[in-house]
């Protein structure tokens, strides 16, 4: 039953995909290059009508497919500032996300531990966290550019600040809500505070912490595209904006697909890590 | 009062009123009670009389508002590896295997031991509770009874001076409970373990205990009396209820829980009027009415025996 369900779901996915591509093909192949009646084809060519008339900049699926193939065949070429392979651009973005995210992990988890263990800190820091959490990370960009004075580092800072809150809140919450009886077990066994933190609190809170980390990586990957559009230079966000300026809708569509695939891979990695630390009760 | 192995002296616990105004609630007050090494003591009373609080104080997880607990000649302060707790809800760490849970306790007690020593010791106690072969399982893969066996193995593995049990079998179905009670008794008798157990199950108390402490209703609960269990030390789970003394004891306990636990204050007043005031420091140690003397010699002689009224 389960197997047949997944089989049916896969079939439906393929059908939907074919329908979508078909509709796309129909929508973009319309608007024929037919010339106004009675016009001499040579004259029309002279006017440039044959090249543009009725033809949208929106590519057909086949054109996009060809472009993807082209990018996949040579993802790492580098022909100057405005012409780098999509692999290089994605690598820049992933590197920025990784750096900002890891710094956020290094700050959020120890700090979240402290906040979670101390009801005093929990209450004292709560107003700040609640105010900072809903701020769009891009709002920090001018402040970052002004103080850091380096656009690439500013992008990393923006990633750091947007990854911080979900991890901080989840770590604090996970640590604060460790079951009392598990802590009592540690107490009756005279387990010291450091050993207790690593053998009881950390494993107990790990699923909640990993959930926060998974939310954070998702947000970070959303934010990096926008941040790179602003700071420019390199990265997949810059690539999208640059191709828009080149009016290469094909490349924009290709970039959207690649952004989606990389985001999915990042999420899957965190989901796998979360599964590894989850315990059934 | 003769100092026992464990001595509870003038213990009281009160909680401040929830809103901050009004009088504090005194759950229990002026508890005096001693038990000897190797004794199995059950405390019964209605919920709200502070049984669990007494156990938590003994475990060092809670602090008394007044009074002290002395174990083996030393006043307790905080939790200790000398006093193992079997929790009501088993409290196993779900991310650790059966062996991991027991080994965690063992390595907490003997910090210098090698991994091999810790595991060997843990396996020994997993064997004692009959879980050989399930060492690698996670608690979620075990039935309720098996989980509680792991809890017992964990508590026994640190070889405590006292075992504290907080209604350990109350969450189990009747059949499993019976089996586990029998095993708990066998293990405790074999090892000469001193046990302090909370229960609200009269049959459980009769089957397991050498002495049964009766607490009056809270707030302001007291120890009403200490009943000496007249059943022989050798009792079988399937036949102890046919013992000729069983019903006398059971009726006495039920009478207490149903009526006397509520009206104990009046009972004290009546006795005081007769010139026999209730002395909280020496709660009467009694045999149920109709029994002349205990069938077996009881180890550990408490304060003077008195016949129940």
Coordinates of C-alpha atoms in Angstrom, one line a residue:
Chain A
X1 CA 0.0 0.0 0.0
X2 CA 2.8 2.4 1.1
X3 CA 4.8 1.4 -2.0
X4 CA 1.9 1.9 -4.3
X5 CA 1.2 5.2 -2.7
X6 CA 4.7 6.5 -3.3
X7 CA 4.5 5.1 -6.8
X8 CA 1.3 6.9 -7.5
X9 CA 2.6 10.1 -6.0
X10 CA 5.7 9.9 -8.3
X11 CA 3.5 9.4 -11.3
X12 CA 1.4 12.3 -10.4
X13 CA 4.5 14.5 -9.9
X14 CA 5.7 13.6 -13.4
X15 CA 2.2 14.2 -14.9
X16 CA 2.1 17.7 -13.2
X17 CA 5.6 18.5 -14.4
X18 CA 4.7 17.5 -18.0
X19 CA 1.5 19.6 -17.9
X20 CA 3.4 22.5 -16.5
X21 CA 6.1 22.3 -19.1
X22 CA 3.5 21.8 -21.8
X23 CA 1.6 24.9 -20.8
X24 CA 4.8 26.8 -20.6
X25 CA 5.7 25.7 -24.1
X26 CA 2.3 26.7 -25.5
X27 CA 2.4 30.1 -23.8
X28 CA 5.9 30.9 -25.1
X29 CA 5.7 29.4 -28.6
X30 CA 2.6 31.4 -29.5
X31 CA 2.9 34.9 -30.9
X32 CA 4.2 33.7 -34.3
X33 CA 6.7 35.6 -36.3
X34 CA 4.1 36.1 -39.0
X35 CA 4.6 39.4 -40.7
X36 CA 1.9 42.0 -41.3
X37 CA 0.2 40.9 -44.5
X38 CA 1.6 42.3 -47.7
X39 CA 4.9 43.3 -46.3
X40 CA 8.0 42.4 -48.1
X41 CA 10.1 40.1 -46.0
X42 CA 13.3 41.9 -46.9
X43 CA 11.7 45.2 -45.8
X44 CA 10.5 43.6 -42.6
X45 CA 14.1 42.3 -41.8
X46 CA 15.3 45.8 -42.4
X47 CA 12.9 47.1 -39.8
X48 CA 14.0 44.4 -37.4
X49 CA 10.5 43.1 -37.2
X50 CA 11.5 39.5 -37.8
X51 CA 13.7 39.5 -34.8
X52 CA 11.4 41.0 -32.2
X53 CA 7.9 41.1 -33.4
X54 CA 5.6 39.0 -31.3
X55 CA 8.5 37.2 -29.7
X56 CA 8.7 37.4 -25.9
X57 CA 11.9 37.5 -23.9
X58 CA 10.4 34.7 -22.0
X59 CA 12.3 31.5 -23.0
X60 CA 10.7 28.2 -23.9
X61 CA 11.3 25.2 -21.6
X62 CA 13.8 23.8 -24.2
X63 CA 15.8 27.0 -24.1
X64 CA 16.0 26.8 -20.3
X65 CA 16.9 23.2 -20.5
X66 CA 19.7 23.9 -22.9
X67 CA 20.9 26.7 -20.6
X68 CA 20.9 24.4 -17.6
X69 CA 22.9 21.9 -19.5
X70 CA 25.3 24.6 -20.6
X71 CA 25.8 25.7 -17.0
X72 CA 26.2 22.2 -15.7
X73 CA 28.8 21.4 -18.4
X74 CA 31.0 24.3 -17.3
X75 CA 29.9 25.6 -13.9
X76 CA 33.2 27.1 -12.9
X77 CA 34.4 29.3 -15.7
X78 CA 35.6 32.8 -14.9
X79 CA 35.7 35.4 -17.6
X80 CA 35.9 38.5 -15.5
X81 CA 33.8 40.3 -13.0
X82 CA 30.4 40.0 -14.7
X83 CA 30.8 36.6 -16.3
X84 CA 31.4 33.8 -13.9
X85 CA 30.0 30.3 -13.9
X86 CA 27.0 29.6 -11.8
X87 CA 29.0 27.1 -9.8
X88 CA 31.4 29.9 -8.7
X89 CA 28.5 32.2 -7.8
X90 CA 26.8 29.5 -5.8
X91 CA 30.0 28.7 -4.0
X92 CA 30.4 32.3 -3.0
X93 CA 26.9 32.4 -1.6
X94 CA 27.2 29.0 0.2
X95 CA 30.5 30.1 1.7
X96 CA 29.0 33.4 3.0
X97 CA 26.0 31.5 4.4
X98 CA 28.3 28.9 6.0
X99 CA 30.5 31.5 7.6
X100 CA 27.7 33.7 9.0
X101 CA 25.8 30.6 10.1
X102 CA 28.7 29.0 11.9
X103 CA 29.5 32.2 13.8
X104 CA 25.8 32.4 14.8
X105 CA 25.9 28.7 16.0
X106 CA 29.0 29.5 18.0
X107 CA 27.3 32.5 19.7
X108 CA 23.7 31.2 19.9
X109 CA 24.2 27.8 21.4
X110 CA 26.4 28.8 24.4
X111 CA 24.3 31.9 25.0
X112 CA 21.1 30.0 24.6
X113 CA 22.4 27.5 27.2
X114 CA 23.0 30.3 29.7
X115 CA 19.6 31.9 29.1
X116 CA 17.9 28.6 29.3
X117 CA 19.5 27.7 32.6
X118 CA 19.0 31.0 34.3
X119 CA 15.4 32.2 34.7
X120 CA 16.8 35.6 35.6
X121 CA 18.6 35.9 32.2
X122 CA 15.7 34.4 30.4
X123 CA 13.4 37.2 31.6
X124 CA 16.0 40.0 31.4
X125 CA 17.0 39.3 27.8
X126 CA 13.5 38.4 26.6
X127 CA 12.4 41.9 25.6
X128 CA 15.6 42.5 23.5
X129 CA 15.2 39.2 21.7
X130 CA 11.5 39.8 21.1
X131 CA 12.3 43.2 19.5
X132 CA 15.3 42.1 17.5
X133 CA 13.7 38.9 16.2
X134 CA 11.1 40.4 13.8
X135 CA 13.5 42.9 12.3
X136 CA 14.2 42.0 8.7
X137 CA 17.9 41.2 8.5
X138 CA 18.4 43.5 5.5
X139 CA 17.5 46.4 7.8
X140 CA 20.9 45.8 9.4
X141 CA 22.7 46.2 6.1
X142 CA 23.3 50.0 6.2
X143 CA 24.5 49.7 9.8
X144 CA 26.8 46.9 8.8
X145 CA 28.1 48.7 5.7
X146 CA 28.8 51.8 7.8
X147 CA 30.6 50.1 10.6
X148 CA 32.3 47.2 8.8
X149 CA 33.0 49.2 5.6
X150 CA 33.3 46.0 3.6
X151 CA 30.4 44.7 1.5
X152 CA 31.3 41.1 1.5
X153 CA 31.7 41.0 5.3
X154 CA 28.5 43.0 5.7
X155 CA 26.7 40.2 3.9
X156 CA 28.2 37.7 6.3
X157 CA 27.1 39.8 9.2
X158 CA 23.5 39.9 7.9
X159 CA 23.5 36.1 7.6
X160 CA 24.9 36.0 11.2
X161 CA 22.2 38.2 12.5
X162 CA 19.3 36.5 10.8
X163 CA 20.5 33.0 11.8
X164 CA 21.0 34.0 15.4
X165 CA 17.5 34.4 16.7
X166 CA 15.8 31.1 15.9
X167 CA 18.8 29.2 17.3
X168 CA 19.0 31.4 20.4
X169 CA 15.3 31.1 21.1
X170 CA 15.1 27.4 20.5
X171 CA 18.3 26.6 22.5
X172 CA 17.0 28.6 25.5
X173 CA 13.6 27.0 25.2
X174 CA 15.0 23.5 24.8
X175 CA 17.4 23.9 27.8
X176 CA 14.7 25.5 30.0
X177 CA 12.2 22.8 29.3
X178 CA 14.4 19.8 30.0
X179 CA 12.2 17.4 32.1
X180 CA 12.6 17.9 35.8
X181 CA 12.9 14.2 36.5
X182 CA 15.9 13.8 34.2
X183 CA 17.6 16.7 36.1
X184 CA 16.6 15.0 39.4
X185 CA 18.2 11.8 38.2
X186 CA 21.5 13.7 37.6
X187 CA 21.1 15.4 41.0
X188 CA 20.6 12.1 42.9
X189 CA 23.6 10.7 41.1
X190 CA 25.7 13.7 42.3
X191 CA 26.6 14.6 38.7
X192 CA 28.5 17.9 38.5
X193 CA 27.2 20.9 36.5
X194 CA 29.5 20.5 33.5
X195 CA 28.8 16.8 33.2
X196 CA 25.1 17.4 33.7
X197 CA 25.1 20.0 30.9
X198 CA 26.8 17.5 28.4
X199 CA 25.1 14.3 29.5
X200 CA 21.6 15.4 30.3
X201 CA 20.7 18.9 29.2
X202 CA 22.4 18.8 25.8
X203 CA 21.0 15.5 24.6
X204 CA 17.6 16.4 26.0
X205 CA 17.5 19.8 24.3
X206 CA 19.2 18.6 21.1
X207 CA 16.1 18.0 19.0
X208 CA 14.8 21.5 19.9
X209 CA 18.2 23.1 19.2
X210 CA 18.4 21.3 15.8
X211 CA 14.9 22.5 14.9
X212 CA 16.2 26.1 15.5
X213 CA 19.3 25.4 13.4
X214 CA 17.1 24.1 10.6
X215 CA 14.9 27.2 10.7
X216 CA 18.0 29.4 10.7
X217 CA 19.7 27.8 7.7
X218 CA 16.4 28.2 5.7
X219 CA 16.2 31.9 6.6
X220 CA 19.9 32.4 5.9
X221 CA 19.6 30.9 2.4
X222 CA 16.5 33.2 1.8
X223 CA 18.4 36.2 3.0
X224 CA 21.7 35.7 1.1
X225 CA 20.0 36.2 -2.3
X226 CA 18.6 39.6 -1.3
X227 CA 21.7 40.6 0.5
X228 CA 23.9 39.8 -2.5
X229 CA 21.6 41.8 -4.8
X230 CA 22.4 44.8 -2.5
X231 CA 26.1 44.3 -2.0
X232 CA 26.8 43.1 -5.5
X233 CA 30.1 41.7 -6.8
X234 CA 29.7 38.0 -6.4
X235 CA 27.2 35.4 -5.3
X236 CA 24.0 33.9 -6.7
X237 CA 22.0 36.9 -5.6
X238 CA 24.3 39.2 -7.6
X239 CA 24.1 36.8 -10.5
X240 CA 20.3 37.0 -10.6
X241 CA 20.4 40.8 -10.6
X242 CA 23.1 41.0 -13.2
X243 CA 21.2 38.7 -15.5
X244 CA 18.1 40.8 -15.0
X245 CA 20.1 43.8 -16.1
X246 CA 21.2 41.7 -19.1
X247 CA 17.6 40.9 -19.7
X248 CA 18.5 37.2 -19.7
X249 CA 15.3 35.8 -18.3
X250 CA 16.6 32.3 -19.2
X251 CA 19.5 32.8 -16.8
X252 CA 17.2 34.2 -14.1
X253 CA 15.0 31.1 -14.3
X254 CA 18.0 28.8 -14.2
X255 CA 19.3 30.7 -11.1
X256 CA 15.9 30.2 -9.4
X257 CA 16.1 26.5 -10.0
X258 CA 19.7 26.3 -8.7
X259 CA 18.8 28.4 -5.6
X260 CA 16.0 26.0 -4.9
X261 CA 18.1 22.9 -5.2
X262 CA 20.9 24.2 -3.0
X263 CA 18.4 25.3 -0.4
X264 CA 16.8 21.9 -0.4
X265 CA 20.2 20.2 0.1
X266 CA 21.0 22.5 3.0
X267 CA 17.6 21.7 4.6
X268 CA 18.1 18.0 4.1
X269 CA 21.4 18.1 5.8
X270 CA 20.0 19.7 8.8
X271 CA 16.9 17.4 8.8
X272 CA 19.3 14.4 8.8
X273 CA 21.2 15.8 11.7
X274 CA 18.0 16.5 13.6
X275 CA 16.9 12.9 13.0
X276 CA 20.2 11.6 14.4
X277 CA 19.7 13.4 17.8
X278 CA 15.9 12.8 18.1
X279 CA 14.9 10.3 20.7
X280 CA 11.6 8.6 20.9
X281 CA 9.9 8.9 24.3
Chain B
X1 CA 13.7 7.7 70.9
X2 CA 16.3 5.2 69.9
X3 CA 18.4 6.4 67.0
X4 CA 18.0 4.1 64.0
X5 CA 20.0 3.8 60.8
X6 CA 17.8 6.5 59.4
X7 CA 16.2 9.0 61.7
X8 CA 13.7 11.6 60.7
X9 CA 13.6 14.2 63.5
X10 CA 11.0 17.0 63.7
X11 CA 10.6 17.2 60.0
X12 CA 8.2 19.9 58.6
X13 CA 7.5 21.4 55.3
X14 CA 5.4 24.4 54.5
X15 CA 4.8 26.2 51.2
X16 CA 4.2 29.9 51.0
X17 CA 0.7 31.0 50.0
X18 CA 0.4 31.2 46.2
X19 CA -0.5 34.8 45.9
X20 CA 2.1 35.8 48.5
X21 CA -0.7 36.9 50.9
X22 CA -2.3 34.8 53.5
X23 CA -0.8 32.1 55.6
X24 CA 1.6 29.5 54.4
X25 CA 0.4 25.9 54.0
X26 CA 2.0 23.5 56.3
X27 CA 1.9 20.1 54.4
X28 CA 3.2 18.1 57.4
X29 CA 4.8 18.9 60.7
X30 CA 6.7 17.4 63.5
X31 CA 7.5 14.0 61.9
X32 CA 9.6 11.7 64.0
X33 CA 10.5 8.3 62.8
X34 CA 13.4 6.0 62.8
X35 CA 14.2 2.9 60.8
X36 CA 16.8 0.2 61.1
X37 CA 19.3 -1.1 58.6
X38 CA 17.7 -3.7 56.3
X39 CA 14.2 -2.7 57.1
X40 CA 11.5 -2.2 54.4
X41 CA 9.2 0.6 55.4
X42 CA 6.1 1.7 53.5
X43 CA 4.4 5.0 54.0
X44 CA 0.7 5.2 53.2
X45 CA -1.6 8.1 53.4
X46 CA -4.0 10.0 51.2
X47 CA -2.7 12.2 48.4
X48 CA -1.9 15.6 49.7
X49 CA -0.4 14.4 53.0
X50 CA 3.1 15.1 51.8
X51 CA 4.4 11.5 51.3
X52 CA 6.2 12.4 48.2
X53 CA 7.6 15.6 49.8
X54 CA 9.0 13.4 52.7
X55 CA 10.7 11.2 50.1
X56 CA 12.1 14.1 48.2
X57 CA 13.5 15.5 51.4
X58 CA 15.1 12.1 52.1
X59 CA 16.5 12.1 48.6
X60 CA 17.9 15.6 49.0
X61 CA 15.8 17.0 46.2
X62 CA 13.7 19.2 48.5
X63 CA 14.6 20.9 51.8
X64 CA 12.6 20.7 55.0
X65 CA 11.2 23.9 56.6
X66 CA 12.2 22.5 59.9
X67 CA 13.8 19.3 61.3
X68 CA 16.6 17.1 60.1
X69 CA 17.2 13.7 58.5
X70 CA 20.0 11.7 59.8
X71 CA 21.4 8.8 57.8
X72 CA 24.0 6.5 59.3
X73 CA 24.9 9.1 61.8
X74 CA 25.2 12.0 59.5
X75 CA 22.7 14.8 58.8
X76 CA 21.9 14.9 55.1
X77 CA 22.2 17.9 53.0
X78 CA 21.4 17.6 49.3
X79 CA 21.3 14.5 47.2
X80 CA 23.7 11.7 47.6
X81 CA 24.8 8.5 45.9
X82 CA 24.1 6.9 49.3
X83 CA 20.4 7.3 48.6
X84 CA 19.1 6.0 45.4
X85 CA 15.7 7.0 44.1
X86 CA 13.3 4.9 42.0
X87 CA 11.0 7.5 40.4
X88 CA 7.3 7.1 39.9
X89 CA 7.7 7.7 36.1
X90 CA 10.9 5.6 35.8
X91 CA 12.8 8.8 34.6
X92 CA 15.0 6.9 32.2
X93 CA 17.1 9.0 29.8
X94 CA 15.4 8.1 26.5
X95 CA 18.5 8.7 24.4
X96 CA 20.4 6.1 26.3
X97 CA 20.1 2.4 26.0
X98 CA 19.2 0.1 28.9
X99 CA 22.9 -0.5 29.5
X100 CA 23.7 3.2 29.0
X101 CA 21.1 4.3 31.6
X102 CA 22.5 1.9 34.2
X103 CA 26.1 2.6 33.2
X104 CA 25.5 6.3 33.6
X105 CA 24.6 5.8 37.3
X106 CA 27.6 3.4 37.8
X107 CA 30.1 5.8 36.3
X108 CA 28.7 8.6 38.4
X109 CA 29.4 6.6 41.5
X110 CA 32.8 5.1 40.6
X111 CA 34.3 7.9 38.5
X112 CA 37.7 6.3 38.2
X113 CA 36.4 3.0 36.7
X114 CA 37.3 2.0 33.2
X115 CA 34.5 1.6 30.6
X116 CA 34.8 -2.2 30.9
X117 CA 34.4 -2.1 34.7
X118 CA 31.4 0.1 34.5
X119 CA 29.7 -2.1 31.9
X120 CA 30.4 -5.3 33.7
X121 CA 29.0 -3.8 36.9
X122 CA 25.9 -2.5 35.1
X123 CA 25.3 -5.8 33.3
X124 CA 25.3 -7.5 36.7
X125 CA 22.4 -5.5 37.9
X126 CA 20.5 -5.7 34.5
X127 CA 20.8 -9.4 35.1
X128 CA 19.4 -9.1 38.6
X129 CA 16.2 -7.4 37.4
X130 CA 15.9 -10.0 34.6
X131 CA 16.6 -7.9 31.6
X132 CA 19.6 -9.8 30.2
X133 CA 19.4 -9.6 26.4
X134 CA 17.7 -6.2 26.4
X135 CA 20.9 -4.2 27.1
X136 CA 21.0 -2.4 23.8
X137 CA 17.3 -1.5 23.7
X138 CA 16.2 2.1 24.1
X139 CA 13.6 2.9 26.8
X140 CA 11.0 3.6 24.1
X141 CA 11.3 -0.1 23.0
X142 CA 10.4 -1.4 26.4
X143 CA 7.1 -2.0 28.1
X144 CA 6.2 -0.1 31.2
X145 CA 7.2 -2.9 33.5
X146 CA 10.6 -3.3 31.8
X147 CA 11.3 0.4 32.0
X148 CA 10.7 0.3 35.8
X149 CA 13.0 -2.7 36.0
X150 CA 15.7 -0.6 34.4
X151 CA 14.9 2.1 37.0
X152 CA 15.3 -0.5 39.7
X153 CA 18.6 -1.8 38.2
X154 CA 19.9 1.8 38.0
X155 CA 19.1 2.5 41.6
X156 CA 20.5 -0.8 42.9
X157 CA 23.7 -0.6 40.7
X158 CA 25.1 2.3 42.8
X159 CA 24.7 0.0 45.9
X160 CA 23.0 2.7 48.0
X161 CA 22.6 2.7 51.7
X162 CA 18.9 3.3 51.3
X163 CA 16.5 2.8 48.4
X164 CA 13.8 5.4 48.1
X165 CA 10.8 4.4 46.1
X166 CA 8.1 6.8 45.1
X167 CA 5.0 4.8 44.1
X168 CA 7.2 2.9 41.7
X169 CA 4.6 0.4 40.5
X170 CA 1.5 2.7 40.5
X171 CA 1.7 3.3 36.7
X172 CA 1.8 -0.4 35.9
X173 CA -1.0 -2.8 35.1
X174 CA -2.0 -5.2 37.9
X175 CA -0.2 -8.3 36.6
X176 CA 3.1 -6.5 35.9
X177 CA 2.8 -4.8 39.2
X178 CA 2.5 -8.1 41.1
X179 CA 5.5 -9.6 39.3
X180 CA 7.6 -6.6 40.0
X181 CA 6.6 -6.4 43.6
X182 CA 7.6 -10.0 44.1
X183 CA 11.0 -9.3 42.4
X184 CA 11.6 -6.1 44.4
X185 CA 10.9 -7.9 47.6
X186 CA 13.2 -10.9 46.6
X187 CA 16.0 -8.5 45.7
X188 CA 15.7 -6.4 48.7
X189 CA 15.5 -9.3 51.1
X190 CA 18.4 -11.0 49.5
X191 CA 20.6 -8.0 49.6
X192 CA 19.5 -6.7 52.9
X193 CA 18.6 -3.4 51.3
X194 CA 17.1 -0.7 53.5
X195 CA 14.0 0.6 51.7
X196 CA 11.7 3.6 52.2
X197 CA 8.7 3.4 49.9
X198 CA 5.7 5.6 49.3
X199 CA 2.5 3.9 48.2
X200 CA -1.2 4.3 48.3
X201 CA -1.8 0.6 47.6
X202 CA -2.6 -1.2 50.9
X203 CA -1.9 -4.7 49.5
X204 CA 1.4 -3.5 48.2
X205 CA 2.3 -2.2 51.6
X206 CA 1.3 -5.4 53.3
X207 CA 3.2 -7.6 50.9
X208 CA 6.4 -5.6 50.9
X209 CA 6.8 -3.8 54.2
X210 CA 8.2 -4.8 57.6
X211 CA 6.7 -1.6 59.0
X212 CA 3.9 0.6 57.7
X213 CA 3.9 4.2 58.6
X214 CA 0.4 5.8 58.5
X215 CA 0.1 9.4 57.8
X216 CA -2.9 11.5 58.5
X217 CA -4.5 13.8 55.9
X218 CA -2.8 17.0 55.0
X219 CA -2.4 19.9 55.4
X220 CA -0.8 19.6 58.7
X221 CA -0.2 15.9 58.3
X222 CA 1.3 13.8 61.0
X223 CA 2.5 10.3 61.6
X224 CA -0.5 8.7 63.2
X225 CA 1.1 5.4 64.0
X226 CA 3.6 2.8 62.9
X227 CA 2.1 -0.6 62.2
X228 CA 4.3 -3.6 62.5
X229 CA 3.6 -6.1 59.8
X230 CA 2.9 -9.4 61.5
X231 CA 3.3 -11.5 58.3
X232 CA 6.4 -13.8 58.2
X233 CA 9.5 -12.5 56.4
X234 CA 9.0 -15.3 53.9
X235 CA 5.9 -14.4 52.0
X236 CA 4.8 -15.5 48.6
X237 CA 3.1 -13.0 46.3
X238 CA 0.4 -15.6 45.4
X239 CA -0.5 -16.7 48.9
X240 CA 0.3 -13.9 51.4
X241 CA -3.3 -12.8 51.3
X242 CA -4.4 -16.2 52.7
X243 CA -2.3 -15.7 55.8
X244 CA -4.5 -15.8 58.9
X245 CA -3.2 -12.4 60.0
X246 CA -3.7 -10.8 56.6
X247 CA -7.2 -9.5 57.1
X248 CA -6.7 -8.1 60.6
X249 CA -3.9 -6.0 59.2
X250 CA -5.7 -5.1 56.0
X251 CA -8.8 -4.0 57.9
X252 CA -6.8 -2.0 60.3
X253 CA -5.1 -0.1 57.4
X254 CA -8.4 0.4 55.5
X255 CA -10.1 1.7 58.7
X256 CA -7.3 4.1 59.1
X257 CA -7.4 5.4 55.5
X258 CA -11.2 5.6 55.3
X259 CA -12.0 7.2 58.6
X260 CA -9.2 7.6 61.1
X261 CA -6.9 9.6 58.8
X262 CA -9.5 12.3 58.7
X263 CA -10.5 12.3 62.3
X264 CA -7.1 11.7 63.9
X265 CA -7.1 15.2 65.5
X266 CA -10.2 14.3 67.4
X267 CA -8.8 10.9 68.3
X268 CA -5.7 12.6 69.8
X269 CA -7.8 15.0 71.8
X270 CA -9.9 12.1 73.2
X271 CA -6.8 10.3 74.2
X272 CA -5.3 13.3 75.7
X273 CA -8.4 13.7 77.8
X274 CA -7.9 10.2 79.0
X275 CA -4.4 11.2 80.1
X276 CA -2.6 9.5 77.1
X277 CA -1.4 12.5 75.0
X278 CA -0.1 11.8 71.5
X279 CA 3.6 12.2 71.5
X280 CA 4.7 13.2 68.0
X281 CA 8.3 12.2 68.9
X282 CA 7.1 8.7 69.7
X283 CA 4.4 7.8 67.4
X284 CA 2.7 4.6 68.7
X285 CA 4.2 1.4 67.2
X286 CA 1.3 -1.1 67.1
X287 CA 0.2 -4.4 66.0
X288 CA -3.3 -4.5 64.5
X289 CA -6.0 -5.2 67.0
X290 CA -6.6 -8.8 67.9
X291 CA -2.9 -9.8 67.4
X292 CA -1.1 -10.6 70.6
X293 CA 2.4 -10.4 69.3
X294 CA 4.3 -10.5 66.1
X295 CA 4.7 -13.9 64.5
X296 CA 8.3 -13.5 63.7
X297 CA 11.0 -11.7 65.5
X298 CA 11.2 -8.4 63.9
X299 CA 14.6 -7.1 63.3
X300 CA 15.1 -3.7 64.9
X301 CA 13.1 -2.9 67.9
X302 CA 11.4 0.4 67.8
X303 CA 10.0 2.2 70.7
X304 CA 7.8 0.4 73.2
X305 CA 5.0 -1.7 71.7
X306 CA 1.6 -0.6 72.4
X307 CA -1.6 -2.4 71.6
X308 CA -3.9 -0.4 69.4
X309 CA -7.0 0.9 70.9

